[in-house]
XYZ file of C-alpha atoms in Angstrom:
144
model
C 84.126 107.668 11.480
C 82.977 108.448 14.979
C 84.208 106.790 18.106
C 82.290 103.663 19.032
C 80.297 103.622 15.801
C 79.619 100.331 14.056
C 79.778 100.213 10.281
C 78.533 97.380 8.112
C 80.697 96.368 5.181
C 78.098 96.412 2.383
C 80.017 94.228 -0.078
C 80.785 91.481 2.418
C 78.061 89.270 3.832
C 77.864 88.876 7.624
C 80.538 91.474 8.370
C 80.914 94.258 10.852
C 83.587 96.902 11.314
C 83.959 99.108 14.334
C 86.445 101.891 14.914
C 86.823 101.909 18.667
C 88.554 105.268 19.020
C 88.961 107.575 16.046
C 90.428 110.559 17.870
C 92.933 108.638 19.958
C 96.097 110.071 18.412
C 95.312 113.475 19.872
C 94.845 111.958 23.325
C 97.951 109.734 23.240
C 95.908 106.518 22.980
C 96.123 103.790 20.378
C 93.373 103.904 17.755
C 91.913 100.398 17.409
C 89.529 98.933 14.841
C 87.680 95.642 15.322
C 86.517 93.537 12.379
C 84.091 90.667 12.840
C 83.173 88.451 9.918
C 82.264 84.881 9.106
C 85.506 83.247 8.001
C 85.093 81.813 4.499
C 86.096 78.357 3.282
C 88.795 79.756 0.977
C 91.974 81.257 2.501
C 92.384 83.628 -0.467
C 88.906 85.059 0.118
C 89.698 85.620 3.781
C 92.842 87.552 2.850
C 90.717 89.726 0.510
C 88.235 90.415 3.320
C 91.027 91.212 5.793
C 92.705 93.505 3.270
C 89.447 95.438 2.821
C 89.037 95.857 6.570
C 92.707 96.880 6.931
C 92.306 99.462 4.168
C 89.201 100.956 5.789
C 90.654 100.848 9.304
C 93.885 102.577 8.239
C 91.929 105.185 6.282
C 89.942 105.864 9.467
C 93.124 106.419 11.451
C 93.371 103.076 13.212
C 96.832 101.707 13.987
C 95.621 98.283 15.110
C 93.022 95.973 13.554
C 91.678 93.136 15.724
C 90.410 90.162 13.703
C 88.355 87.068 14.609
C 89.810 83.663 15.398
C 90.578 80.871 12.961
C 91.281 83.177 10.029
C 92.578 80.715 7.437
C 89.404 78.756 6.644
C 86.165 77.578 8.261
C 83.149 75.528 7.237
C 80.403 76.024 9.772
C 81.027 73.955 12.876
C 83.303 71.467 11.081
C 86.523 71.738 13.098
C 88.218 69.118 10.925
C 87.831 71.420 7.892
C 89.783 74.208 9.620
C 92.359 71.757 10.973
C 92.956 70.264 7.518
C 93.768 73.750 6.184
C 96.180 74.694 8.963
C 99.500 76.083 7.756
C 102.915 76.744 9.190
C 103.791 80.224 10.406
C 105.882 80.715 7.273
C 103.025 79.564 5.016
C 101.161 81.508 2.359
C 98.376 82.752 4.626
C 100.578 84.313 7.304
C 102.768 85.732 4.513
C 99.587 87.330 3.140
C 98.839 88.848 6.545
C 102.379 90.261 6.684
C 101.942 91.776 3.229
C 98.607 93.392 4.177
C 100.069 94.797 7.396
C 103.035 96.296 5.544
C 100.988 97.691 2.642
C 98.262 99.187 4.851
C 100.606 100.368 7.634
C 98.480 98.738 10.326
C 99.132 96.105 12.995
C 96.959 92.978 12.645
C 95.878 90.765 15.559
C 94.025 87.487 15.229
C 94.383 83.722 15.430
C 95.284 81.156 12.796
C 95.321 77.379 12.881
C 98.965 76.297 12.781
C 100.019 72.867 11.554
C 102.539 70.909 13.602
C 106.040 71.033 12.141
C 106.601 67.320 11.587
C 107.916 65.662 8.430
C 105.238 64.325 6.114
C 107.147 61.055 5.685
C 106.668 58.852 8.730
C 109.934 57.045 8.003
C 111.760 60.359 8.534
C 110.320 60.806 12.030
C 112.680 59.761 14.802
C 111.394 57.628 17.678
C 111.489 60.624 20.037
C 109.315 62.662 17.639
C 106.617 59.986 17.364
C 105.340 60.871 20.846
C 105.261 64.591 20.034
C 101.855 66.268 20.032
C 100.743 66.480 16.391
C 97.523 68.414 16.961
C 96.780 71.666 15.184
C 97.247 74.768 17.347
C 95.107 77.894 17.378
C 97.830 80.549 17.620
C 97.287 84.224 18.449
C 99.384 86.454 16.169
C 100.348 90.105 16.259
C 101.726 91.144 12.880
C 103.507 94.408 12.348
């Protein structure tokens, strides 16, 4: 791959991969790859897409892969769909990102929708917790 060259991922619809600096190791700079894709409705599919980009980025010499926001799941402009699929930071999706990072030897950066950490049973929620913000957060992660 050449520096600043954009590569389309032929097996993935609406995807783009760009290796920002392929000869950075020689110059003492960090080699970064950027992946842009339409986040799918299924979290498992998104992990497959991310794994493919991580594989290609690492093979091209990148040490860091920058991903889009809202990685877990999306359905068009339906924000409630993404919010309903939010997970905790120790959930299956973030665990999948950790696995990909470790297997591909590449740092991953992107955002995920994180569910608030409040008990599912309202009777278990103390009075002080009832006023706590229960909105989903869009959290920026760096996974190494």
